[in-house]
XYZ file of C-alpha atoms in Angstrom:
784
model
C 0.450 3.677 44.670
C -1.029 4.524 41.297
C 0.769 6.799 38.910
C -0.702 10.192 38.192
C -0.844 10.990 34.477
C -1.692 14.070 32.470
C -2.282 14.586 28.765
C 0.770 15.693 26.826
C 0.624 19.404 26.105
C -1.444 20.219 29.198
C -0.303 21.597 32.553
C 1.844 19.374 34.763
C -0.529 17.605 37.166
C 1.860 16.933 40.011
C 3.469 19.133 42.649
C 7.003 20.522 42.414
C 8.642 21.341 45.745
C 12.182 22.123 46.759
C 12.933 18.420 47.393
C 11.318 15.120 46.363
C 9.694 14.635 49.783
C 7.858 17.903 49.250
C 6.883 16.999 45.671
C 4.338 14.780 43.944
C 5.263 13.235 40.568
C 3.069 12.999 37.482
C 3.798 11.554 34.077
C 2.831 12.456 30.510
C 0.070 10.026 29.616
C 1.225 7.347 27.149
C -0.730 7.275 23.906
C -3.189 4.446 24.356
C -5.960 3.225 22.120
C -9.501 2.906 23.447
C -10.058 -0.258 25.403
C -11.152 -3.027 23.059
C -10.287 -1.037 19.906
C -10.195 -3.423 16.928
C -7.218 -4.118 14.748
C -7.612 -3.028 11.123
C -6.265 -5.126 8.259
C -6.476 -4.013 4.636
C -5.634 -6.805 2.174
C -5.088 -5.267 -1.256
C -4.907 -7.692 -4.153
C -3.495 -6.534 -7.472
C -5.117 -6.800 -10.923
C -7.890 -9.100 -9.655
C -11.151 -8.971 -11.564
C -14.708 -9.216 -10.286
C -14.972 -12.784 -11.579
C -11.681 -14.217 -10.300
C -12.334 -14.861 -6.601
C -13.981 -18.143 -5.704
C -16.639 -16.401 -3.615
C -17.457 -14.208 -6.632
C -18.152 -17.206 -8.856
C -14.691 -18.175 -10.084
C -13.533 -21.805 -10.387
C -10.194 -20.716 -8.877
C -9.789 -22.089 -5.351
C -9.515 -19.276 -2.811
C -10.797 -20.985 0.365
C -9.302 -18.550 2.868
C -10.652 -15.429 1.213
C -13.940 -17.254 0.645
C -14.139 -17.986 4.375
C -13.986 -14.246 5.077
C -16.945 -13.770 2.741
C -18.871 -16.635 4.316
C -18.475 -15.178 7.797
C -18.615 -11.564 6.667
C -19.989 -9.431 3.848
C -19.463 -9.285 0.095
C -20.121 -6.024 -1.742
C -21.095 -6.161 -5.397
C -21.015 -2.423 -6.075
C -17.501 -1.388 -4.948
C -15.441 0.725 -7.319
C -11.825 1.725 -7.867
C -10.026 4.082 -10.259
C -8.958 1.477 -12.900
C -5.242 1.647 -12.035
C -3.001 0.725 -9.105
C -1.283 3.836 -7.666
C -4.397 6.023 -8.070
C -6.622 3.479 -6.320
C -4.132 2.931 -3.526
C -4.108 6.647 -2.753
C -7.880 6.461 -2.378
C -7.650 3.438 -0.083
C -5.245 5.094 2.352
C -6.463 8.726 2.265
C -10.217 8.709 1.598
C -9.690 11.320 -1.148
C -10.039 11.014 -4.932
C -6.980 10.137 -6.938
C -6.657 13.494 -8.689
C -7.007 15.228 -5.313
C -4.063 13.042 -4.344
C -2.143 14.234 -7.450
C -2.155 10.646 -8.732
C -3.979 10.717 -12.069
C -1.777 7.870 -13.300
C 0.874 5.597 -11.815
C 3.799 7.445 -10.252
C 6.014 6.849 -13.309
C 3.397 8.550 -15.494
C 3.186 11.778 -13.508
C 2.795 15.097 -15.323
C 3.293 18.683 -14.214
C -0.263 19.487 -13.130
C -1.830 19.605 -9.636
C -3.926 16.486 -10.194
C -1.122 14.481 -11.729
C 2.297 15.343 -10.333
C 2.549 12.253 -8.105
C 3.163 14.188 -4.860
C 0.345 13.114 -2.532
C -0.369 16.318 -0.562
C 0.551 16.204 3.104
C -2.871 17.729 3.851
C -4.381 14.450 2.599
C -3.470 12.385 5.626
C -3.085 8.604 5.437
C -5.154 6.311 7.655
C -1.834 5.202 9.156
C -1.092 8.778 10.238
C -4.542 9.113 11.780
C -4.500 5.821 13.684
C -0.967 6.452 14.891
C -2.436 9.382 16.852
C -4.894 6.987 18.493
C -2.446 4.465 19.908
C -2.167 2.041 16.991
C 0.878 0.249 15.680
C 1.039 0.729 11.910
C 2.585 -1.632 9.365
C 2.838 -1.649 5.571
C 3.869 -4.749 3.652
C 4.273 -5.541 -0.024
C 3.594 -3.169 -2.867
C 3.857 0.567 -2.139
C 3.915 2.477 -5.460
C 2.886 5.743 -3.787
C 6.166 7.688 -3.793
C 7.194 9.969 -6.657
C 9.215 7.833 -9.046
C 12.263 10.095 -8.768
C 12.293 9.814 -4.951
C 12.760 6.090 -4.382
C 16.538 6.076 -4.452
C 18.854 6.075 -1.443
C 19.124 9.865 -1.807
C 15.492 10.224 -0.787
C 13.798 12.345 0.365
C 12.060 9.803 2.548
C 9.041 11.838 3.619
C 6.793 10.090 1.085
C 8.103 6.590 1.753
C 5.969 4.405 4.048
C 7.793 5.477 7.209
C 7.256 9.093 6.212
C 3.486 8.624 5.910
C 2.638 7.152 9.283
C 3.792 3.550 8.986
C 6.148 2.473 11.752
C 7.467 -0.538 9.852
C 7.664 -1.485 6.178
C 8.772 -4.546 4.257
C 8.085 -4.766 0.559
C 8.851 -3.096 -2.750
C 8.512 0.570 -3.584
C 7.634 0.231 -7.268
C 4.606 -1.094 -9.121
C 5.705 -4.696 -9.534
C 8.603 -6.974 -8.780
C 9.987 -10.372 -9.650
C 8.309 -12.814 -7.281
C 11.457 -14.945 -6.926
C 14.015 -12.128 -7.060
C 12.165 -9.146 -5.544
C 13.571 -5.668 -5.135
C 13.023 -5.443 -1.375
C 13.068 -2.481 0.983
C 13.034 -2.970 4.761
C 11.932 0.246 6.461
C 14.148 2.774 4.605
C 16.913 0.559 3.229
C 17.400 -2.087 0.553
C 17.730 -5.736 1.574
C 18.251 -8.976 -0.284
C 15.728 -11.849 -0.015
C 16.547 -14.324 2.759
C 16.591 -17.291 0.353
C 17.039 -18.093 -3.337
C 14.412 -19.585 -5.654
C 16.351 -22.835 -5.539
C 15.889 -22.820 -1.776
C 12.139 -22.318 -2.166
C 11.871 -18.537 -1.953
C 8.719 -16.696 -3.051
C 7.953 -13.110 -2.079
C 4.341 -13.779 -0.993
C 5.479 -16.262 1.655
C 8.172 -13.813 2.752
C 5.671 -10.953 3.086
C 3.365 -13.063 5.231
C 6.293 -14.176 7.401
C 7.167 -10.537 8.034
C 3.515 -9.568 8.628
C 3.248 -12.233 11.310
C 6.524 -11.203 12.930
C 5.574 -7.496 12.969
C 2.325 -8.261 14.779
C 3.994 -10.737 17.146
C 6.795 -8.312 17.994
C 4.322 -5.786 19.407
C 1.612 -8.078 20.763
C 4.041 -10.015 22.963
C 4.951 -6.725 24.647
C 1.620 -4.870 24.582
C -1.199 -7.324 23.814
C -3.766 -4.572 24.347
C -2.322 -2.336 21.613
C -4.207 -2.582 18.297
C -2.556 -2.470 14.887
C -3.363 -1.189 11.420
C -1.807 -3.325 8.719
C -1.792 -2.389 5.024
C -0.963 -5.727 3.397
C -0.482 -5.560 -0.373
C 0.617 -8.674 -2.197
C 2.447 -8.447 -5.507
C -0.172 -10.929 -6.615
C -2.107 -11.018 -8.871
C -0.028 -8.558 -10.870
C 2.434 -9.843 -13.427
C 4.775 -11.588 -13.366
C 2.542 -14.581 -12.665
C 5.056 -16.590 -10.677
C 4.400 -19.786 -8.787
C 5.921 -23.246 -8.713
C 4.721 -26.129 -10.871
C 3.042 -27.975 -7.991
C 0.516 -25.135 -7.678
C 0.048 -24.704 -11.416
C -0.560 -28.376 -12.092
C -3.604 -28.387 -9.791
C -5.370 -26.729 -12.698
C -4.204 -28.984 -15.531
C -6.912 -29.033 -18.185
C -9.294 -26.843 -16.175
C -9.328 -24.041 -18.762
C -9.087 -26.019 -21.986
C -12.626 -25.014 -22.963
C -11.578 -21.373 -23.243
C -12.516 -17.904 -22.062
C -16.119 -17.836 -23.289
C -16.854 -21.023 -21.358
C -15.182 -19.554 -18.274
C -17.359 -16.443 -18.517
C -20.577 -18.402 -18.830
C -19.755 -20.675 -15.883
C -18.777 -17.746 -13.684
C -21.835 -15.742 -14.744
C -24.137 -18.626 -13.850
C -22.377 -19.147 -10.540
C -22.602 -15.422 -9.686
C -26.378 -15.643 -10.039
C -26.474 -18.723 -7.822
C -24.444 -16.885 -5.170
C -26.637 -13.789 -5.381
C -23.659 -11.651 -6.394
C -25.544 -10.339 -9.411
C -29.296 -10.016 -10.049
C -31.155 -12.932 -11.584
C -32.148 -10.786 -14.562
C -28.563 -9.630 -15.233
C -27.194 -9.981 -18.741
C -23.646 -10.942 -19.627
C -21.711 -8.229 -21.454
C -20.967 -8.638 -25.131
C -18.086 -10.608 -26.634
C -15.260 -8.112 -26.681
C -14.214 -7.243 -30.255
C -10.537 -7.276 -29.229
C -10.709 -10.870 -28.004
C -10.279 -13.671 -30.506
C -13.058 -16.281 -30.178
C -11.683 -19.442 -28.612
C -13.003 -21.573 -31.459
C -10.859 -19.556 -33.875
C -7.666 -20.150 -31.898
C -5.256 -22.718 -33.289
C -4.389 -25.824 -31.257
C -1.030 -24.248 -30.367
C -2.716 -21.044 -29.231
C -5.216 -22.942 -27.104
C -2.423 -24.982 -25.536
C -0.413 -21.863 -24.640
C -3.331 -19.723 -23.504
C -4.828 -22.468 -21.331
C -1.468 -22.970 -19.621
C -1.167 -19.227 -18.982
C -4.491 -19.320 -17.156
C -3.441 -22.409 -15.203
C -0.414 -20.416 -14.026
C -2.591 -17.490 -12.962
C -4.996 -19.778 -11.105
C -2.157 -21.583 -9.321
C -0.643 -18.221 -8.421
C -3.941 -17.071 -6.908
C -4.464 -20.263 -4.913
C -0.886 -20.001 -3.634
C -1.543 -16.378 -2.631
C -4.751 -17.363 -0.854
C -2.892 -20.103 1.013
C -0.366 -17.667 2.431
C -3.032 -15.090 3.291
C -4.619 -17.970 5.186
C -1.437 -18.312 7.239
C -1.788 -14.691 8.341
C -5.447 -15.236 9.258
C -4.565 -18.415 11.169
C -1.953 -16.520 13.167
C -4.549 -13.927 14.167
C -6.774 -16.775 15.335
C -3.907 -18.355 17.266
C -3.232 -15.177 19.259
C -6.938 -14.471 19.799
C -7.089 -11.341 17.627
C -9.037 -12.614 14.624
C -12.567 -11.825 15.799
C -11.659 -8.268 16.724
C -9.815 -7.460 13.517
C -11.717 -5.453 10.933
C -10.556 -6.984 7.652
C -11.244 -5.351 4.296
C -10.209 -7.147 1.100
C -10.128 -5.269 -2.200
C -8.403 -5.304 -5.585
C -6.875 -2.102 -6.904
C -8.498 -2.435 -10.341
C -9.990 -4.979 -12.703
C -8.034 -7.757 -14.371
C -5.090 -6.571 -16.456
C -4.714 -6.690 -20.238
C -1.007 -5.826 -20.147
C -0.170 -9.287 -21.509
C -1.626 -8.266 -24.865
C -3.875 -10.342 -27.143
C -1.472 -13.308 -27.139
C -0.148 -13.173 -23.587
C 3.511 -12.829 -22.782
C 6.413 -14.784 -21.363
C 8.136 -11.453 -20.707
C 5.966 -8.471 -19.802
C 8.897 -6.207 -20.598
C 8.037 -6.767 -24.264
C 4.838 -4.754 -23.719
C 6.695 -1.807 -22.205
C 9.133 -1.813 -25.123
C 6.510 -2.150 -27.885
C 8.026 -5.473 -28.951
C 5.400 -7.776 -30.537
C 4.883 -11.196 -29.043
C 5.750 -14.350 -30.964
C 3.547 -17.419 -30.574
C 6.363 -19.778 -31.485
C 8.842 -18.187 -29.079
C 6.254 -18.210 -26.315
C 5.445 -21.862 -26.971
C 9.110 -22.731 -26.501
C 8.835 -21.353 -22.977
C 5.522 -23.027 -22.053
C 7.130 -25.397 -19.550
C 8.951 -22.502 -17.878
C 5.829 -20.388 -17.306
C 5.514 -19.447 -13.660
C 9.185 -20.075 -13.004
C 12.013 -17.619 -12.300
C 13.221 -17.592 -15.914
C 10.033 -15.942 -17.199
C 8.184 -12.691 -16.545
C 4.835 -13.901 -17.761
C 1.292 -12.566 -18.150
C -1.808 -14.194 -19.634
C -3.608 -13.298 -22.884
C -6.266 -10.648 -22.639
C -9.037 -13.116 -23.404
C -8.559 -14.194 -19.788
C -8.593 -10.545 -18.725
C -12.001 -10.106 -20.308
C -13.179 -13.356 -18.695
C -11.728 -12.374 -15.325
C -13.975 -9.309 -15.182
C -17.193 -11.276 -15.699
C -19.939 -10.070 -16.082
C -18.568 -6.646 -17.011
C -16.959 -5.299 -20.171
C -13.329 -4.297 -20.693
C -10.519 -4.138 -18.161
C -7.825 -2.334 -16.152
C -6.915 1.186 -17.363
C -10.451 1.723 -18.697
C -13.452 3.099 -16.832
C -16.104 0.703 -18.040
C -17.110 -1.473 -15.099
C -14.582 -4.183 -15.991
C -11.824 -1.760 -15.046
C -13.417 -0.196 -11.968
C -15.819 -2.712 -10.370
C -13.949 -4.937 -7.968
C -14.532 -7.635 -5.374
C -14.748 -6.290 -1.839
C -15.073 -8.254 1.411
C -15.531 -6.990 4.974
C -15.027 -9.344 7.931
C -15.265 -8.319 11.602
C -17.094 -10.836 13.838
C -16.930 -8.649 16.933
C -18.356 -5.641 15.124
C -20.690 -7.085 12.458
C -23.538 -9.453 13.249
C -24.461 -10.256 9.640
C -22.695 -13.222 8.049
C -22.464 -14.439 4.475
C -24.625 -11.646 3.099
C -24.274 -9.529 -0.041
C -24.440 -5.745 0.065
C -25.524 -3.764 -2.991
C -24.920 -0.167 -1.884
C -22.711 1.903 -4.172
C -19.208 2.400 -2.767
C -15.783 3.544 -3.868
C -12.263 3.015 -2.533
C -12.377 6.547 -1.045
C -15.086 5.270 1.310
C -12.809 2.827 3.165
C -11.059 5.391 5.387
C -14.238 7.195 6.542
C -15.902 3.821 7.152
C -13.053 2.680 9.398
C -13.051 5.965 11.293
C -16.832 5.797 11.684
C -16.690 2.227 12.979
C -13.906 3.118 15.414
C -15.618 6.280 16.621
C -12.715 8.474 15.521
C -13.156 11.967 14.116
C -10.890 12.927 11.209
C -8.104 15.079 12.648
C -7.918 18.793 11.950
C -4.129 18.604 11.666
C -1.414 15.981 11.226
C 2.143 16.935 12.142
C 1.064 20.560 12.097
C -0.441 20.382 8.606
C -4.107 21.400 8.335
C -6.045 18.526 6.799
C -8.331 18.665 3.777
C -11.871 17.254 4.053
C -12.192 13.519 3.512
C -14.121 13.055 0.265
C -15.447 9.524 0.786
C -18.600 8.480 2.652
C -18.921 5.913 5.418
C -20.750 2.724 4.518
C -20.565 1.426 8.113
C -24.387 1.616 8.385
C -24.554 -1.186 5.777
C -22.678 -3.602 8.022
C -25.827 -4.750 9.769
C -28.524 -3.139 7.645
C -28.807 -4.478 4.082
C -31.353 -1.760 3.330
C -29.290 1.155 4.584
C -29.447 3.925 1.981
C -26.480 4.501 -0.303
C -24.629 7.606 0.854
C -22.284 7.754 -2.127
C -24.485 9.260 -4.838
C -21.988 10.591 -7.375
C -18.524 9.557 -8.499
C -16.397 10.634 -11.451
C -13.763 8.456 -13.189
C -10.855 9.371 -15.454
C -7.933 7.228 -16.433
C -5.601 8.179 -19.292
C -8.387 9.884 -21.199
C -11.021 7.208 -20.538
C -13.831 8.937 -18.612
C -17.081 8.047 -16.910
C -19.388 9.195 -14.149
C -21.918 7.543 -11.844
C -24.966 9.304 -10.447
C -27.903 7.719 -8.680
C -28.081 4.484 -10.676
C -26.872 5.911 -13.994
C -23.481 5.796 -15.664
C -22.187 7.825 -18.584
C -18.986 6.601 -20.267
C -16.728 8.299 -22.811
C -14.289 5.564 -23.861
C -10.854 6.402 -25.225
C -9.652 5.537 -27.786
C -13.037 3.852 -28.232
C -15.288 1.060 -26.951
C -12.528 -1.321 -28.079
C -9.217 -0.948 -29.868
C -10.639 -2.717 -32.923
C -13.603 -0.363 -33.145
C -11.416 2.685 -32.520
C -8.825 1.703 -35.088
C -6.068 2.644 -32.651
C -4.445 1.179 -29.567
C -3.972 2.120 -25.946
C -2.242 5.385 -25.125
C -3.234 7.573 -28.066
C -2.921 11.303 -27.239
C -6.034 13.522 -27.242
C -6.020 16.964 -28.841
C -8.368 19.770 -27.814
C -10.234 19.315 -31.084
C -10.621 15.596 -30.453
C -11.870 16.213 -26.912
C -14.554 18.557 -28.205
C -15.617 15.935 -30.713
C -15.606 13.201 -28.067
C -17.849 15.261 -25.805
C -20.249 15.843 -28.700
C -20.433 12.332 -30.114
C -18.805 9.621 -28.000
C -20.457 9.583 -24.570
C -22.565 6.494 -23.804
C -25.345 6.241 -21.241
C -26.322 3.221 -19.133
C -28.941 2.722 -16.460
C -26.741 0.418 -14.386
C -29.389 -0.029 -11.726
C -31.055 -2.412 -14.184
C -28.231 -2.943 -16.698
C -25.230 -3.807 -14.530
C -22.946 -4.873 -17.395
C -23.478 -1.760 -19.543
C -25.103 -3.552 -22.457
C -27.792 -1.052 -23.494
C -26.569 2.379 -24.537
C -29.423 4.836 -23.978
C -27.539 7.938 -25.148
C -29.718 8.546 -28.184
C -32.942 7.740 -26.327
C -32.305 9.949 -23.296
C -30.294 12.887 -24.523
C -31.261 15.227 -21.661
C -29.942 12.747 -19.081
C -26.739 12.279 -21.043
C -26.126 16.037 -21.277
C -26.767 16.336 -17.544
C -24.216 13.582 -16.842
C -21.551 15.114 -19.107
C -22.010 18.494 -17.439
C -21.742 16.842 -14.034
C -18.499 15.147 -15.075
C -16.984 18.563 -15.772
C -18.248 19.863 -12.433
C -16.478 16.994 -10.666
C -13.385 17.461 -12.848
C -13.148 21.063 -11.741
C -13.699 20.150 -8.112
C -10.999 17.457 -7.969
C -8.170 18.708 -10.258
C -8.922 16.247 -13.072
C -8.013 18.475 -16.035
C -6.233 18.368 -18.419
C -7.590 15.188 -19.990
C -4.484 13.272 -21.095
C -4.949 10.167 -23.214
C -1.303 9.164 -23.349
C -0.134 5.906 -21.832
C 3.472 4.715 -21.994
C 4.493 7.998 -23.688
C 4.016 9.784 -20.347
C 7.027 7.932 -18.986
C 9.310 9.988 -21.221
C 8.111 13.370 -19.890
C 10.891 15.369 -18.199
C 10.445 15.636 -14.440
C 12.294 17.483 -11.681
C 15.254 15.531 -10.377
C 16.843 15.758 -6.955
C 20.327 15.411 -8.421
C 21.847 18.021 -10.693
C 21.839 17.218 -14.392
C 25.157 15.670 -15.366
C 26.880 13.697 -18.074
C 28.964 11.496 -15.777
C 27.640 9.301 -12.992
C 30.110 7.846 -10.508
C 29.051 4.775 -8.567
C 30.717 2.977 -5.669
C 30.810 -0.605 -4.358
C 29.017 -1.762 -1.210
C 26.090 0.574 -1.834
C 22.377 0.028 -2.329
C 21.121 -0.579 -5.880
C 20.356 2.663 -7.690
C 16.708 2.930 -8.695
C 16.225 3.066 -12.454
C 14.656 6.509 -12.295
C 17.737 7.885 -10.554
C 20.311 6.082 -12.688
C 22.124 7.190 -15.824
C 19.913 6.768 -18.885
C 21.970 4.777 -21.353
C 19.368 3.653 -23.878
C 19.567 4.954 -27.459
C 22.647 7.075 -26.819
C 26.378 6.642 -27.104
C 27.859 5.980 -23.693
C 30.770 4.466 -21.810
C 31.119 2.482 -18.583
C 34.551 2.571 -16.939
C 35.435 0.485 -13.898
C 38.522 1.493 -11.904
C 39.604 -1.836 -10.394
C 42.439 -3.661 -8.673
C 42.993 -7.218 -9.871
C 44.770 -9.337 -7.224
C 47.386 -11.970 -7.879
C 45.678 -14.977 -9.385
C 42.962 -12.892 -11.019
C 39.424 -11.944 -10.110
C 35.923 -12.419 -11.383
C 32.455 -11.026 -10.863
C 30.131 -8.242 -11.902
C 31.415 -4.692 -12.210
C 28.080 -3.046 -13.092
C 24.660 -4.463 -13.903
C 21.115 -3.264 -14.466
C 17.926 -5.255 -14.996
C 17.389 -8.982 -14.937
C 16.504 -11.932 -17.100
C 13.633 -9.968 -18.655
C 16.117 -7.435 -20.036
C 19.193 -5.489 -18.974
C 22.965 -5.312 -19.254
C 26.046 -6.360 -17.320
C 29.777 -5.617 -17.433
C 31.763 -8.359 -15.710
C 34.952 -10.372 -15.523
C 34.872 -14.127 -15.928
C 37.695 -16.596 -16.493
C 40.098 -13.654 -16.655
C 38.280 -12.085 -19.620
C 36.283 -8.859 -19.704
C 32.657 -9.368 -20.810
C 29.643 -7.228 -21.623
C 26.142 -8.493 -22.347
C 23.017 -6.653 -23.465
C 19.830 -8.646 -22.926
C 17.294 -7.408 -25.467
C 13.939 -8.177 -23.737
C 14.969 -11.844 -23.314
C 14.812 -12.283 -27.105
C 18.506 -11.880 -27.910
C 21.596 -11.645 -25.749
C 24.413 -9.684 -27.353
C 27.708 -10.785 -25.849
C 31.156 -9.327 -26.403
C 34.276 -10.802 -24.810
C 37.828 -9.503 -24.631
C 40.414 -11.360 -26.686
C 43.040 -10.859 -24.024
C 43.050 -11.585 -20.312
C 42.616 -8.906 -17.689
C 46.062 -8.424 -16.139
C 46.940 -8.233 -12.481
C 47.121 -4.786 -10.859
C 45.124 -1.584 -11.100
C 43.360 -1.039 -14.432
C 40.542 0.813 -16.177
C 38.074 -1.699 -17.633
C 35.805 0.049 -20.091
C 32.789 -0.653 -22.256
C 31.671 1.731 -24.989
C 28.501 1.815 -27.043
C 28.544 3.912 -30.202
C 25.140 4.537 -31.801
C 25.195 3.714 -35.523
C 21.520 4.173 -36.404
C 18.166 5.484 -35.263
C 15.743 3.720 -32.909
C 12.315 2.619 -34.116
C 10.148 2.850 -31.000
C 6.928 1.880 -32.776
C 8.298 -1.583 -33.587
C 10.202 -2.072 -30.349
C 13.697 -1.509 -31.700
C 16.250 0.589 -29.875
C 19.219 2.206 -31.562
C 21.714 -0.184 -33.172
C 25.350 0.328 -32.362
C 28.898 -0.851 -31.945
C 29.921 -2.456 -28.656
C 33.595 -2.189 -27.706
C 35.684 -3.337 -24.755
C 38.870 -1.646 -23.585
C 41.542 -2.374 -21.020
C 43.464 0.821 -20.225
C 42.269 2.457 -23.467
C 43.386 -0.481 -25.631
C 40.641 -2.010 -27.742
C 40.281 -5.679 -26.788
C 36.822 -6.708 -28.019
C 34.119 -5.563 -30.395
C 30.827 -6.532 -32.024
C 27.860 -4.932 -33.762
C 24.429 -4.902 -32.135
C 21.631 -4.662 -34.677
C 19.031 -3.690 -32.085
C 18.979 -2.644 -28.435
C 16.292 -2.128 -25.812
C 14.235 0.946 -26.798
C 12.292 2.075 -23.700
C 12.739 0.101 -20.474
C 15.446 -2.174 -19.161
C 14.502 -4.950 -16.744
C 11.354 -4.200 -14.771
C 12.650 -5.370 -11.426
C 16.276 -4.348 -11.139
C 18.171 -1.097 -10.645
C 21.871 -0.417 -11.146
C 24.229 -2.433 -8.926
C 27.996 -2.129 -8.477
C 30.197 -5.127 -7.814
C 27.306 -7.544 -7.516
C 24.327 -8.795 -9.533
C 21.322 -9.159 -7.226
C 18.055 -10.527 -8.528
C 17.566 -12.581 -11.640
C 20.620 -12.880 -13.918
C 20.859 -10.685 -17.015
C 22.673 -13.582 -18.680
C 22.920 -17.323 -17.964
C 26.694 -16.852 -18.248
C 26.842 -16.250 -14.492
C 24.842 -17.117 -11.403
C 23.784 -14.316 -9.011
C 25.034 -12.611 -6.983
C 28.406 -13.107 -8.775
C 30.145 -10.659 -6.464
C 33.387 -9.186 -7.768
C 36.373 -10.746 -6.006
C 38.829 -7.942 -6.758
C 38.632 -4.348 -5.572
C 36.447 -1.730 -7.212
C 37.369 1.893 -6.572
C 34.505 3.291 -8.635
C 32.473 2.773 -11.790
C 31.717 5.762 -14.005
C 28.911 5.883 -16.547
C 29.559 8.604 -19.138
C 26.621 9.643 -21.310
C 28.339 12.676 -22.842
C 28.980 10.793 -26.065
C 32.748 11.296 -25.771
C 34.248 8.016 -26.914
C 37.754 6.762 -27.531
C 38.828 7.384 -31.139
C 40.258 4.163 -32.510
C 42.524 3.990 -35.531
C 41.691 1.877 -38.555
C 44.564 -0.406 -37.579
C 42.922 -1.014 -34.186
C 39.688 -2.018 -35.910
C 41.444 -4.419 -38.289
C 43.394 -5.950 -35.449
C 40.411 -6.632 -33.261
C 38.170 -7.741 -36.107
C 40.778 -10.274 -37.129
C 40.438 -11.837 -33.701
C 36.640 -12.241 -33.863
């Protein structure tokens, strides 16, 4: 006997009598996808330029991604927003990034509708849509779509992955993470990695393991149920982490430098038909030092940095291949619509000389060639937080100019692959139609035969702003539907319309030509002047790399394009134009918690996200741990924040109280008590007293006096000539009683869990410090 079913929300379809024998049952119809509905897999790479994939002309081996291109389609005219969070909102909603309130990354939000970081609920995610059509939905890897102040354990959770239509999540909520010591979230709670680096752990392998298990969990129960997976590696974002065996595959491969790389890739792109035969390579970037002018030491370091990046990419491709192989094994590969994209062009955040610690960039600390050379053999390993020199950034975006954060094509033109054997007949072909990340959602819905919903969870939905490019799947001559697209990223603006692009670079076409660096603010007077004098015009239909500025020759077209940019800006909440970069991070933002001067933390809790933690930099503060020391003593971390790229830790070791401040991995300031920590219940306290002013421009935080106390008695002291000015470790929040992740100091090995009892740890930022007598100072100084 077959079951009778009726659609949920409609009238009961059975019969209700006085007893079961007089009645006929009927059941609410389970939510089922259409028979044969394809799986959907988005693979989002990070900071990967147009010229860095093997199938886009790069010498880097990416055989698994290349195989998708060989059996599918490559697009040479796909565009993004020039930055990660903004692009990712486009990928999952089909709306422009300012419409999604994501003008910048979440940490750079400002108090305007197009920039506050709160993706409107009326801009539904593809996950929310497909969930209504019987799909399982999974997100893995990088998220970076929640307001920065809402990623702590206090929530709210409505803009975490599980709040935006994903049934399962495993990854990291921020913009980047240590690849060996990641800050992992499983669904809505923090977890530690299953292995250590010494045991062979790497987050990319872990993410793929989880992706496979998520799919297997459901398919073994309901093999007919399709899935949507949003798979976002931490790669190829910094830190460029991979083991030596992968790096050494590329020994000597980049010794001829970035210009040679560009020329080889450019030639190969023509051979592959990725770019037109008459294309011209963009100019030598004024900010990039010619390879021939680099010293032997510079060449040695820079070449190794690129070898690390290449090994990292090949390693990433290998593990993506494991996911693809699993889909083949279970018979789902051919009916999985796979889209591969990068969120922006290659990144210049390593600076002109590259970095062994990207945290230097965020703290305005200049790089040192000699210090970086000392770490050359550690590049790619867990002790570094490395990024290549921006000569490789420029080369990675071949044939275009500039890079991530800027809206020349080097920042916004990205590789894009579509693979779906059951739905696309064409194989190995190149598509030239103009497209943007906002077009991915409407294309998927079009291909699946799904209408955008009028409501999601009772919220009326806004119109999807992208255009479907599904007609291009099997028709290389299908007309381009996407005719106009604006761009704005931290004051750098451009617009595309029907084969033309107008660009208004900020602070200029290059930092050298502008005479100022990234992140300079724009005044109203400057904006007026920029609009009058600084827009450039390119006919990209014939000049793909923006080499020939036609602004002076075709003034009417330029004026038309500028006016159109303002039309689009008004339509999509783009204004105000804000040129600031890192300075945005310091803007005050609403906080869930009440403002307070004392923060009390407890053991056995999740790490506190940096944005929700007490801000201790450049201010006098105290950390007091209320502890019980058992007979025989105890050791371990009381409170820590950050990692080996920068941070601090208060801990007990060998019966002494210790505090360390890791200044961006350059200097570790260590103070140790001159007496042992006694048995019993005690207050173990660290105080920092500011003794001078910070100098943010040169990467120097406030100097000060570090003091240790046991029950208000001064037991240790030292002067710190400089502290971290802007950002502590990039991948670690505040932890009580344990030090997860990479170690702030080599003086202990994680997790270094405290073996006594912690009642609480209080961080006091009121500035109220213990007043010591002159005799106390003399006594403790005599013991130094």
